Short mmCIF file of C-alpha atoms and ligand atoms in Angstrom, two decimals:
data_model
loop_
_atom_site.label_atom_id
_atom_site.label_comp_id
_atom_site.label_asym_id
_atom_site.label_seq_id
_atom_site.Cartn_x
_atom_site.Cartn_y
_atom_site.Cartn_z
CA MET A 1 -22.93 -0.97 -6.48
CA ASP A 2 -21.59 -4.43 -5.66
CA LYS A 3 -21.43 -5.75 -2.13
CA ILE A 4 -19.85 -8.73 -0.42
CA ILE A 5 -21.99 -11.12 1.58
CA ILE A 6 -20.27 -13.27 4.20
CA GLU A 7 -21.84 -16.08 6.23
CA GLY A 8 -19.57 -16.03 9.26
CA GLY A 9 -18.27 -18.86 11.40
CA LYS A 10 -16.44 -20.95 8.79
CA ARG A 11 -12.93 -22.04 9.78
CA LEU A 12 -10.42 -21.08 7.07
CA SER A 13 -8.01 -23.77 5.95
CA GLY A 14 -5.77 -24.10 2.90
CA THR A 15 -3.50 -21.98 0.75
CA ILE A 16 -3.92 -18.33 -0.23
CA PRO A 17 -1.67 -16.99 -3.01
CA VAL A 18 -0.23 -13.59 -2.11
CA SER A 19 -0.32 -10.98 -4.89
CA GLY A 20 2.27 -8.41 -5.90
CA ALA A 21 2.38 -5.45 -3.53
CA LYS A 22 0.09 -2.57 -4.42
CA ASN A 23 2.25 0.04 -2.73
CA ALA A 24 5.40 -1.24 -4.43
CA ALA A 25 3.67 -1.36 -7.82
CA LEU A 26 2.51 2.24 -7.44
CA THR A 27 6.10 3.45 -7.14
CA LEU A 28 7.59 1.04 -9.71
CA LEU A 29 5.16 2.10 -12.47
CA PRO A 30 6.29 5.77 -12.57
CA CYS A 31 9.90 4.58 -13.05
CA ALA A 32 8.87 4.05 -16.69
CA LEU A 33 9.10 7.84 -17.01
CA LEU A 34 12.84 7.69 -16.32
CA THR A 35 13.85 5.95 -19.55
CA GLU A 36 13.01 5.78 -23.23
CA GLU A 37 13.48 2.02 -23.12
CA PRO A 38 10.78 -0.50 -22.15
CA LEU A 39 10.12 -1.32 -18.50
CA THR A 40 8.44 -4.66 -17.89
CA LEU A 41 6.86 -5.27 -14.50
CA ARG A 42 5.86 -8.82 -13.59
CA ASN A 43 3.50 -9.85 -10.79
CA LEU A 44 1.52 -6.61 -10.91
CA PRO A 45 -1.68 -7.05 -8.92
CA ARG A 46 -4.98 -6.63 -10.77
CA LEU A 47 -6.36 -3.68 -8.85
CA ALA A 48 -8.35 -0.55 -9.57
CA ASP A 49 -5.40 1.61 -8.43
CA ILE A 50 -3.06 -0.05 -10.91
CA ASP A 51 -5.59 0.47 -13.72
CA GLY A 52 -5.83 4.11 -12.64
CA PHE A 53 -2.06 4.50 -12.76
CA GLN A 54 -1.90 2.89 -16.19
CA HIS A 55 -4.47 5.42 -17.37
CA LEU A 56 -2.36 8.26 -15.95
CA MET A 57 0.75 6.97 -17.75
CA ASN A 58 -1.20 6.75 -21.02
CA GLN A 59 -2.24 10.35 -20.54
CA PHE A 60 1.48 11.30 -20.63
CA GLY A 61 1.81 9.52 -23.98
CA ILE A 62 3.42 6.41 -22.51
CA SER A 63 2.48 3.14 -24.18
CA THR A 64 1.37 0.29 -21.92
CA ALA A 65 0.80 -3.31 -22.93
CA ILE A 66 -0.48 -6.17 -20.81
CA ALA A 67 0.79 -9.61 -21.72
CA GLY A 68 0.97 -13.20 -20.79
CA SER A 69 -1.74 -13.58 -18.21
CA ARG A 70 -4.93 -15.59 -18.42
CA PRO A 71 -8.06 -14.22 -16.72
CA GLU A 72 -7.91 -17.00 -14.13
CA ASP A 73 -4.33 -16.14 -13.10
CA PHE A 74 -3.56 -13.76 -10.30
CA GLY A 75 -1.27 -10.92 -11.30
CA ARG A 76 -0.21 -9.79 -14.74
CA VAL A 77 2.71 -8.45 -16.72
CA MET A 78 2.83 -4.89 -18.02
CA THR A 79 5.35 -3.33 -20.38
CA LEU A 80 5.53 0.45 -20.34
CA GLN A 81 7.53 2.54 -22.75
CA ALA A 82 8.03 6.30 -22.56
CA THR A 83 9.73 6.80 -25.92
CA ARG A 84 8.18 10.25 -26.14
CA ILE A 85 6.36 12.06 -23.40
CA THR A 86 3.61 14.21 -24.86
CA SER A 87 2.30 15.81 -21.67
CA SER A 88 3.95 16.50 -18.33
CA VAL A 89 0.68 17.35 -16.57
CA ALA A 90 -1.18 15.03 -14.16
CA PRO A 91 -4.72 16.43 -14.20
CA TYR A 92 -7.08 16.84 -11.26
CA ASP A 93 -9.65 14.22 -12.31
CA LEU A 94 -7.00 11.45 -12.24
CA VAL A 95 -5.04 12.64 -9.18
CA ARG A 96 -8.25 13.10 -7.18
CA LYS A 97 -9.11 9.41 -7.58
CA MET A 98 -5.64 8.17 -6.76
CA ARG A 99 -3.40 9.95 -4.34
CA ALA A 100 -0.33 7.98 -5.43
CA SER A 101 -0.37 10.04 -8.66
CA ILE A 102 1.88 12.48 -6.79
CA LEU A 103 4.63 9.89 -7.37
CA VAL A 104 4.97 11.03 -10.99
CA LEU A 105 6.21 14.47 -9.90
CA GLY A 106 9.84 13.46 -9.28
CA PRO A 107 10.47 11.16 -12.25
CA MET A 108 8.65 13.47 -14.69
CA LEU A 109 10.74 16.41 -13.48
CA ALA A 110 13.95 14.37 -13.72
CA ARG A 111 13.22 13.28 -17.29
CA MET A 112 11.52 16.38 -18.75
CA GLY A 113 12.92 19.22 -16.66
CA GLU A 114 9.43 20.09 -15.47
CA ALA A 115 6.30 18.46 -14.12
CA THR A 116 2.84 19.68 -13.18
CA VAL A 117 0.62 17.67 -10.84
CA SER A 118 -2.75 18.56 -9.40
CA LEU A 119 -2.75 18.81 -5.60
CA PRO A 120 -4.28 15.58 -4.33
CA GLY A 121 -6.64 17.20 -1.83
CA GLY A 122 -7.94 15.68 1.40
CA CYS A 123 -8.01 12.01 2.13
CA ALA A 124 -10.28 9.87 4.28
CA ILE A 125 -7.46 8.82 6.62
CA GLY A 126 -6.38 12.31 7.53
CA ASN A 127 -4.95 15.43 6.10
CA ARG A 128 -2.05 13.82 4.16
CA PRO A 129 -0.05 16.85 3.03
CA ILE A 130 2.63 16.74 0.30
CA ASP A 131 4.93 19.41 1.74
CA LEU A 132 7.82 16.95 2.22
CA HIS A 133 7.60 15.80 -1.42
CA LEU A 134 8.01 19.43 -2.47
CA LYS A 135 10.75 20.30 0.05
CA VAL A 136 12.96 17.38 -0.93
CA ILE A 137 12.52 18.06 -4.65
CA GLU A 138 13.47 21.70 -3.95
CA ALA A 139 16.53 20.52 -2.05
CA LEU A 140 17.57 18.59 -5.16
CA GLY A 141 17.56 21.88 -7.09
CA ALA A 142 14.04 22.36 -8.48
CA THR A 143 11.87 25.48 -8.22
CA ILE A 144 8.33 24.85 -7.04
CA GLU A 145 5.36 26.99 -8.07
CA MET A 146 1.76 26.62 -6.96
CA ALA A 147 -1.15 27.91 -9.01
CA ALA A 148 -4.83 27.05 -9.45
CA GLY A 149 -4.63 23.85 -7.43
CA TYR A 150 -1.58 22.57 -9.30
CA VAL A 151 2.03 22.22 -8.25
CA ARG A 152 4.69 22.78 -10.89
CA ALA A 153 8.30 21.70 -10.42
CA ILE A 154 10.93 23.17 -12.74
CA ALA A 155 14.59 22.22 -13.12
CA PRO A 156 17.22 24.91 -13.78
CA ASP A 157 18.84 25.17 -17.22
CA GLY A 158 21.48 22.49 -17.35
CA GLY A 159 19.47 20.14 -15.14
CA LEU A 160 19.04 19.37 -11.45
CA PRO A 161 22.26 19.49 -9.45
CA GLY A 162 21.15 17.09 -6.67
CA GLY A 163 21.41 17.98 -3.01
CA ARG A 164 21.01 16.98 0.60
CA TYR A 165 17.77 16.62 2.57
CA SER A 166 16.95 15.45 6.04
CA PHE A 167 13.30 14.43 6.46
CA PRO A 168 11.73 15.89 9.64
CA VAL A 169 9.14 13.07 9.53
CA VAL A 170 9.58 9.67 7.87
CA SER A 171 7.57 9.71 4.64
CA VAL A 172 7.30 6.74 2.29
CA GLY A 173 5.97 8.73 -0.66
CA ALA A 174 8.37 11.67 -0.29
CA THR A 175 11.34 9.27 -0.07
CA GLU A 176 10.12 7.55 -3.25
CA ASN A 177 9.72 10.85 -5.11
CA ALA A 178 13.19 11.93 -3.96
CA LEU A 179 14.81 8.70 -5.15
CA MET A 180 13.13 8.85 -8.55
CA THR A 181 14.37 12.45 -8.97
CA ALA A 182 17.90 12.03 -7.62
CA VAL A 183 18.83 9.11 -9.90
CA LEU A 184 18.99 11.44 -12.93
CA CYS A 185 20.50 14.51 -11.18
CA ASN A 186 23.89 15.84 -12.33
CA GLY A 187 25.59 15.24 -8.99
CA LYS A 188 25.36 13.38 -5.70
CA SER A 189 22.32 13.52 -3.39
CA THR A 190 21.97 12.37 0.20
CA LEU A 191 18.71 11.62 1.99
CA HIS A 192 18.63 11.41 5.79
CA ASN A 193 15.84 9.94 7.90
CA ALA A 194 14.56 8.31 4.70
CA ALA A 195 11.79 5.70 4.88
CA ARG A 196 13.04 2.11 5.08
CA GLU A 197 9.85 0.26 4.06
CA PRO A 198 10.39 -2.90 1.97
CA GLU A 199 8.59 -1.10 -0.88
CA ILE A 200 11.39 1.52 -0.84
CA VAL A 201 13.94 -1.29 -1.13
CA ASP A 202 11.93 -2.72 -4.05
CA LEU A 203 12.04 0.70 -5.74
CA CYS A 204 15.80 1.02 -5.18
CA ASN A 205 16.36 -2.48 -6.56
CA LEU A 206 14.46 -1.60 -9.73
CA LEU A 207 16.33 1.71 -10.11
CA VAL A 208 19.66 -0.12 -9.74
CA ALA A 209 18.49 -2.66 -12.35
CA MET A 210 17.88 0.36 -14.63
CA GLY A 211 21.44 1.60 -14.09
CA ALA A 212 21.06 3.90 -11.06
CA GLN A 213 23.81 4.21 -8.46
CA ILE A 214 22.42 4.06 -4.93
CA GLU A 215 24.17 3.36 -1.61
CA GLY A 216 22.54 2.63 1.74
CA ILE A 217 19.52 0.78 0.33
CA GLY A 218 17.23 -0.28 3.18
CA THR A 219 18.77 2.20 5.63
CA SER A 220 17.62 5.68 6.63
CA ASP A 221 20.69 7.34 5.05
CA ILE A 222 20.69 6.94 1.28
CA THR A 223 23.27 8.34 -1.15
CA ILE A 224 22.42 8.58 -4.83
CA HIS A 225 25.06 9.33 -7.48
CA GLY A 226 23.15 10.77 -10.43
CA VAL A 227 23.69 9.22 -13.87
CA PRO A 228 22.96 10.84 -17.27
CA ARG A 229 20.50 8.16 -18.36
CA LEU A 230 18.78 5.00 -17.23
CA HIS A 231 17.90 1.99 -19.35
CA GLY A 232 14.98 -0.41 -19.45
CA ALA A 233 14.56 -3.45 -17.19
CA THR A 234 12.35 -6.41 -16.40
CA TYR A 235 11.40 -6.58 -12.75
CA MET A 236 9.20 -8.69 -10.45
CA VAL A 237 7.04 -6.74 -7.98
CA MET A 238 7.60 -7.88 -4.37
CA PRO A 239 4.84 -9.81 -2.56
CA ASP A 240 2.23 -7.73 -0.71
CA ARG A 241 3.09 -7.82 3.00
CA ILE A 242 -0.12 -6.01 3.95
CA GLU A 243 -2.32 -8.38 1.97
CA ALA A 244 -0.49 -11.32 3.57
CA GLY A 245 -0.91 -9.84 7.04
CA SER A 246 -4.61 -9.23 6.37
CA TYR A 247 -5.21 -12.86 5.43
CA ALA A 248 -3.21 -13.97 8.47
CA CYS A 249 -5.69 -12.04 10.64
CA ALA A 250 -8.60 -13.51 8.64
CA ALA A 251 -7.40 -17.07 9.21
CA ALA A 252 -6.59 -16.46 12.87
CA ILE A 253 -9.98 -14.96 13.76
CA THR A 254 -11.67 -18.13 12.48
CA GLY A 255 -9.31 -20.39 14.43
CA GLY A 256 -8.03 -21.60 11.09
CA GLU A 257 -4.74 -22.39 9.42
CA VAL A 258 -3.44 -21.10 6.09
CA LEU A 259 -0.30 -21.04 4.03
CA LEU A 260 0.26 -17.52 2.66
CA LYS A 261 1.97 -18.60 -0.51
CA GLY A 262 4.74 -16.30 -1.67
CA ALA A 263 4.75 -14.06 1.44
CA ARG A 264 8.19 -13.09 2.77
CA ILE A 265 8.47 -13.18 6.55
CA GLU A 266 11.48 -10.84 6.58
CA ASP A 267 9.25 -8.00 5.30
CA MET A 268 6.68 -8.36 8.06
CA GLU A 269 8.44 -9.00 11.35
CA ALA A 270 6.39 -6.50 13.36
CA THR A 271 3.14 -8.05 12.09
CA VAL A 272 4.43 -11.53 12.85
CA GLN A 273 5.43 -10.42 16.35
CA ALA A 274 1.97 -8.93 16.95
CA LEU A 275 0.28 -12.14 15.78
CA ARG A 276 2.54 -14.25 17.99
CA ASP A 277 1.84 -11.94 20.95
CA ALA A 278 -1.85 -12.57 20.25
CA GLY A 279 -1.19 -16.31 20.57
CA VAL A 280 -1.20 -17.11 16.84
CA HIS A 281 1.33 -19.63 15.51
CA VAL A 282 3.36 -18.16 12.64
CA GLU A 283 6.05 -20.14 10.89
CA PRO A 284 8.20 -19.40 7.84
CA LYS A 285 8.05 -22.08 5.14
CA ALA A 286 10.05 -22.49 1.95
CA ASP A 287 7.17 -21.17 -0.15
CA GLY A 288 5.51 -18.71 2.20
CA ILE A 289 4.27 -18.25 5.75
CA TYR A 290 2.14 -20.75 7.67
CA VAL A 291 -0.35 -19.28 10.14
CA ALA A 292 -2.44 -21.32 12.58
CA ALA A 293 -4.65 -20.25 15.46
CA GLU A 294 -5.79 -22.65 18.13
CA GLY A 295 -7.40 -21.79 21.41
CA LYS A 296 -7.91 -18.37 22.85
CA LEU A 297 -6.45 -15.16 21.45
CA LYS A 298 -4.51 -12.91 23.80
CA PRO A 299 -4.68 -9.11 24.01
CA VAL A 300 -1.88 -7.01 22.53
CA THR A 301 -0.58 -3.50 23.21
CA LEU A 302 1.26 -1.70 20.42
CA SER A 303 1.71 1.53 18.50
CA THR A 304 1.98 1.95 14.76
CA ALA A 305 5.34 3.30 13.55
CA PRO A 306 7.37 3.66 10.36
CA TYR A 307 9.10 0.46 9.22
CA PRO A 308 10.46 -1.65 10.87
CA GLY A 309 7.69 -0.77 13.36
CA PHE A 310 4.11 -2.04 13.16
CA ALA A 311 2.54 -0.77 9.91
CA THR A 312 -0.37 1.67 10.11
CA ASP A 313 -1.77 -0.27 7.12
CA MET A 314 -2.21 -3.33 9.41
CA GLN A 315 -3.82 -1.51 12.35
CA ALA A 316 -7.47 -1.97 11.35
CA GLN A 317 -7.08 -5.67 10.50
CA LEU A 318 -5.25 -6.45 13.76
CA MET A 319 -7.93 -4.55 15.65
CA ALA A 320 -10.63 -6.75 14.11
CA LEU A 321 -8.71 -9.84 15.25
CA LEU A 322 -8.24 -8.47 18.77
CA CYS A 323 -12.00 -8.00 19.13
CA ARG A 324 -12.02 -11.76 19.86
CA ALA A 325 -9.07 -11.77 22.31
CA GLU A 326 -9.54 -12.58 26.00
CA GLY A 327 -8.87 -9.22 27.62
CA SER A 328 -8.25 -5.64 26.57
CA SER A 329 -5.80 -4.57 23.87
CA VAL A 330 -4.46 -1.05 23.46
CA LEU A 331 -3.59 0.18 19.96
CA THR A 332 -2.12 3.63 19.30
CA GLU A 333 -2.09 5.11 15.81
CA THR A 334 0.88 7.45 15.41
CA ILE A 335 1.06 7.88 11.62
CA PHE A 336 -2.33 9.19 10.53
CA GLU A 337 -4.98 11.06 12.48
CA ASN A 338 -8.54 9.89 11.86
CA ARG A 339 -7.66 6.30 11.07
CA TYR A 340 -10.31 4.71 13.27
CA MET A 341 -13.26 4.86 10.91
CA HIS A 342 -13.69 1.11 11.25
CA VAL A 343 -14.32 1.42 15.00
CA PRO A 344 -18.02 2.43 14.91
CA GLU A 345 -18.68 -0.25 12.27
CA LEU A 346 -16.90 -2.96 14.30
CA ASN A 347 -18.90 -1.84 17.35
CA ARG A 348 -22.10 -2.29 15.34
CA MET A 349 -20.99 -5.90 14.90
CA GLY A 350 -20.81 -6.37 18.67
CA ALA A 351 -17.21 -5.27 19.30
CA ARG A 352 -16.41 -3.15 22.37
CA ILE A 353 -13.85 -0.58 21.27
CA GLU A 354 -13.35 2.83 22.83
CA THR A 355 -11.19 5.50 21.25
CA LYS A 356 -9.52 8.41 22.95
CA GLY A 357 -7.51 10.58 20.58
CA ARG A 358 -4.97 8.35 18.88
CA THR A 359 -5.53 5.38 21.21
CA ALA A 360 -8.11 2.62 20.88
CA ILE A 361 -8.92 0.21 23.69
CA VAL A 362 -10.30 -3.04 22.35
CA HIS A 363 -12.17 -5.07 24.97
CA GLY A 364 -12.38 -8.64 23.73
CA VAL A 365 -15.88 -10.08 23.31
CA ASP A 366 -17.14 -13.67 23.15
CA LYS A 367 -18.86 -13.20 19.85
CA LEU A 368 -19.39 -10.82 16.99
CA ALA A 369 -22.68 -10.52 15.12
CA GLY A 370 -23.17 -10.06 11.39
CA ALA A 371 -24.44 -6.68 10.17
CA ASP A 372 -24.59 -4.35 7.18
CA VAL A 373 -21.37 -2.34 7.26
CA MET A 374 -19.30 -0.01 5.13
CA ALA A 375 -16.05 1.81 5.56
CA THR A 376 -14.41 4.81 4.03
CA ASP A 377 -10.94 3.45 3.42
CA LEU A 378 -9.23 0.35 2.14
CA ARG A 379 -7.80 -1.23 5.31
CA ALA A 380 -10.87 -0.28 7.35
CA SER A 381 -12.99 -2.17 4.80
CA MET A 382 -10.75 -5.23 5.18
CA SER A 383 -11.17 -5.14 8.96
CA LEU A 384 -14.93 -5.47 8.45
CA VAL A 385 -14.43 -8.50 6.20
CA ILE A 386 -12.21 -10.09 8.87
CA ALA A 387 -14.81 -9.45 11.57
CA GLY A 388 -17.53 -10.78 9.27
CA LEU A 389 -15.68 -14.07 8.81
CA ALA A 390 -15.92 -14.70 12.56
CA ALA A 391 -19.34 -13.16 13.19
CA GLU A 392 -22.50 -15.11 13.82
CA GLY A 393 -24.85 -14.78 10.86
CA GLN A 394 -24.58 -12.69 7.76
CA THR A 395 -22.40 -9.62 7.16
CA GLN A 396 -22.86 -7.44 4.11
CA VAL A 397 -19.92 -5.20 3.28
CA HIS A 398 -20.87 -2.23 1.10
CA ARG A 399 -18.75 0.28 -0.88
CA LEU A 400 -16.54 -2.38 -2.39
CA TYR A 401 -14.53 0.08 -4.44
CA HIS A 402 -12.23 0.54 -1.47
CA LEU A 403 -11.45 -3.19 -1.32
CA ASP A 404 -11.04 -3.34 -5.10
CA ARG A 405 -8.33 -0.68 -4.82
CA GLY A 406 -6.13 -2.94 -2.73
CA TYR A 407 -7.15 -6.62 -2.57
CA GLU A 408 -6.88 -8.64 -5.75
CA ARG A 409 -9.98 -10.84 -6.05
CA LEU A 410 -10.54 -10.92 -2.33
CA GLU A 411 -13.68 -13.05 -2.36
CA GLU A 412 -12.07 -15.67 -4.61
CA LYS A 413 -9.02 -15.96 -2.38
CA LEU A 414 -11.11 -16.30 0.78
CA ALA A 415 -13.45 -18.82 -0.89
CA LEU A 416 -10.38 -20.91 -1.79
CA VAL A 417 -9.79 -21.51 1.93
CA GLY A 418 -13.41 -22.25 2.83
CA ALA A 419 -14.99 -18.88 3.55
CA GLN A 420 -18.63 -18.57 2.61
CA ILE A 421 -18.36 -15.31 0.75
CA GLU A 422 -19.81 -13.92 -2.45
CA ARG A 423 -19.93 -10.69 -4.36
CA VAL A 424 -23.34 -9.63 -5.56
CA GLY A 425 -24.41 -6.71 -7.71
CA GLY A 426 -26.74 -3.94 -6.60
CA ASP A 427 -26.96 -2.15 -3.29
C1 UD1 B 501 2.30 5.29 2.09
C2 UD1 B 501 1.40 4.15 1.71
C3 UD1 B 501 0.26 4.02 2.70
C4 UD1 B 501 0.79 3.91 4.11
C5 UD1 B 501 1.78 5.03 4.42
C6 UD1 B 501 2.47 4.88 5.75
C7 UD1 B 501 1.56 4.07 -0.71
C8 UD1 B 501 0.88 4.30 -2.01
N1 UD1 B 501 0.85 4.40 0.38
O1 UD1 B 501 1.52 6.47 2.04
O2 UD1 B 501 -0.51 2.87 2.37
O3 UD1 B 501 -0.28 3.98 5.03
O4 UD1 B 501 2.80 5.08 3.40
O5 UD1 B 501 3.13 3.66 5.84
O6 UD1 B 501 2.67 3.58 -0.64
N2 UD1 B 501 3.52 13.56 5.65
C9 UD1 B 501 3.69 14.92 5.71
N3 UD1 B 501 4.07 15.58 4.57
C10 UD1 B 501 4.29 14.93 3.40
C11 UD1 B 501 4.12 13.52 3.35
C12 UD1 B 501 3.73 12.87 4.50
O7 UD1 B 501 3.49 15.52 6.76
O8 UD1 B 501 4.64 15.59 2.41
C13 UD1 B 501 3.08 12.81 6.87
C14 UD1 B 501 1.73 12.14 6.68
O9 UD1 B 501 0.66 13.02 6.96
C15 UD1 B 501 1.82 11.01 7.68
C16 UD1 B 501 3.31 10.64 7.64
O10 UD1 B 501 3.98 11.75 7.07
O11 UD1 B 501 1.51 11.48 8.97
C17 UD1 B 501 3.62 9.41 6.82
O12 UD1 B 501 3.05 9.51 5.54
P1 UD1 B 501 3.73 8.84 4.26
O13 UD1 B 501 4.75 7.84 4.71
O14 UD1 B 501 4.18 9.91 3.35
O15 UD1 B 501 2.52 8.08 3.60
P2 UD1 B 501 2.22 7.90 2.05
O16 UD1 B 501 3.49 7.83 1.28
O17 UD1 B 501 1.18 8.87 1.63
#
């Protein structure tokens, strides 16, 4: 297995191009199921999860073609066409590797009148149930059956009527599944306490470009007027706000300055606020976001929350940064249980972090020390890279498949701004 080797202590300086957003891409791709016409997505990040999703779409009989990108370019263009769907089953071996496969349930049901998806099973960052996905799809008129580890959604004869659902908990994925189902229902649907993440807005914008009728985009009350059919579209995936925030933390921990090219500050206000509270200079520019850290970092107290709150997907990276603050920070994780797997690894690098239930107290230290580390989820792995960039000596980050799921050519991007980082084979 590959690993990344970082010689810490290099100040980052320069420009990092921000890729298309993984979590937006993973909900835009299944929209290809909603039409017989071609869907072209531009600025798709080159990531293992996107390859996995492409594979899943091929399994349904959907054609996918990659065009117009040279190996040295970041991002790529994919055209998907679901002229005929030959299977409406998402099998266990694909769903197991990629939890976002559950996002085919709604659009497959809407197009075919039925869909069968393997239950995703446990996940390293907590239990992650799919009950809300099923409840909202039921509220739109489907019948749900469970058998042999699979969930099957079936529309009544004459199609799904649409309906009303109020989410008891804000769920990004369940809101996405609901939207992709409701657009092709016979009648009107209303979603209350819907997720408002920028990736949801990106999904709504694509659906509207395909002919959907949606009101309340970007709010927690969304009304969808079903239409009989959708058409194809060409759409640009939004920039990745979590990737941008991660590189902001990477630059700041080295006392560096970077331009995050293509990042949109309006998508990441809570992250920007947290960085500013930590004493980091953050400034919007015409072509991205400029981040500069000089002097001491300050401690921060915050809780993760659904958008527009501070993203759970930024918690580990901010924690790595706060390891070098002067004083004690308090971070509370409210979205997922068991999302502190990076803590013991950061502590092995000389951090002083205590956890109590959902709260972590990060006592700033004068220095971090390089070590061999590994993490069991994507953002936790990134926090170890960030710590490694500031640590004295060498850090080796193992189990790179997590990073490859979510950071497009991480080592190349960090090397562009002066990090001493390389990927080597073998473990
Ligand atoms: C998405 C993101 C993930 C991010 C998360 C929260 C993608 C591919 N992944 O995940 O990176 O960390 O949003 O911003 O976009 N819940 C239930 N029942 C359900 C669904 C969710 O109880 O049916 C709970 C979850 O356990 C969690 C909370 O709701 O406590 C939020 O989860 P959700 O927003 O659904 O996360 P994902 O869509 O899985």
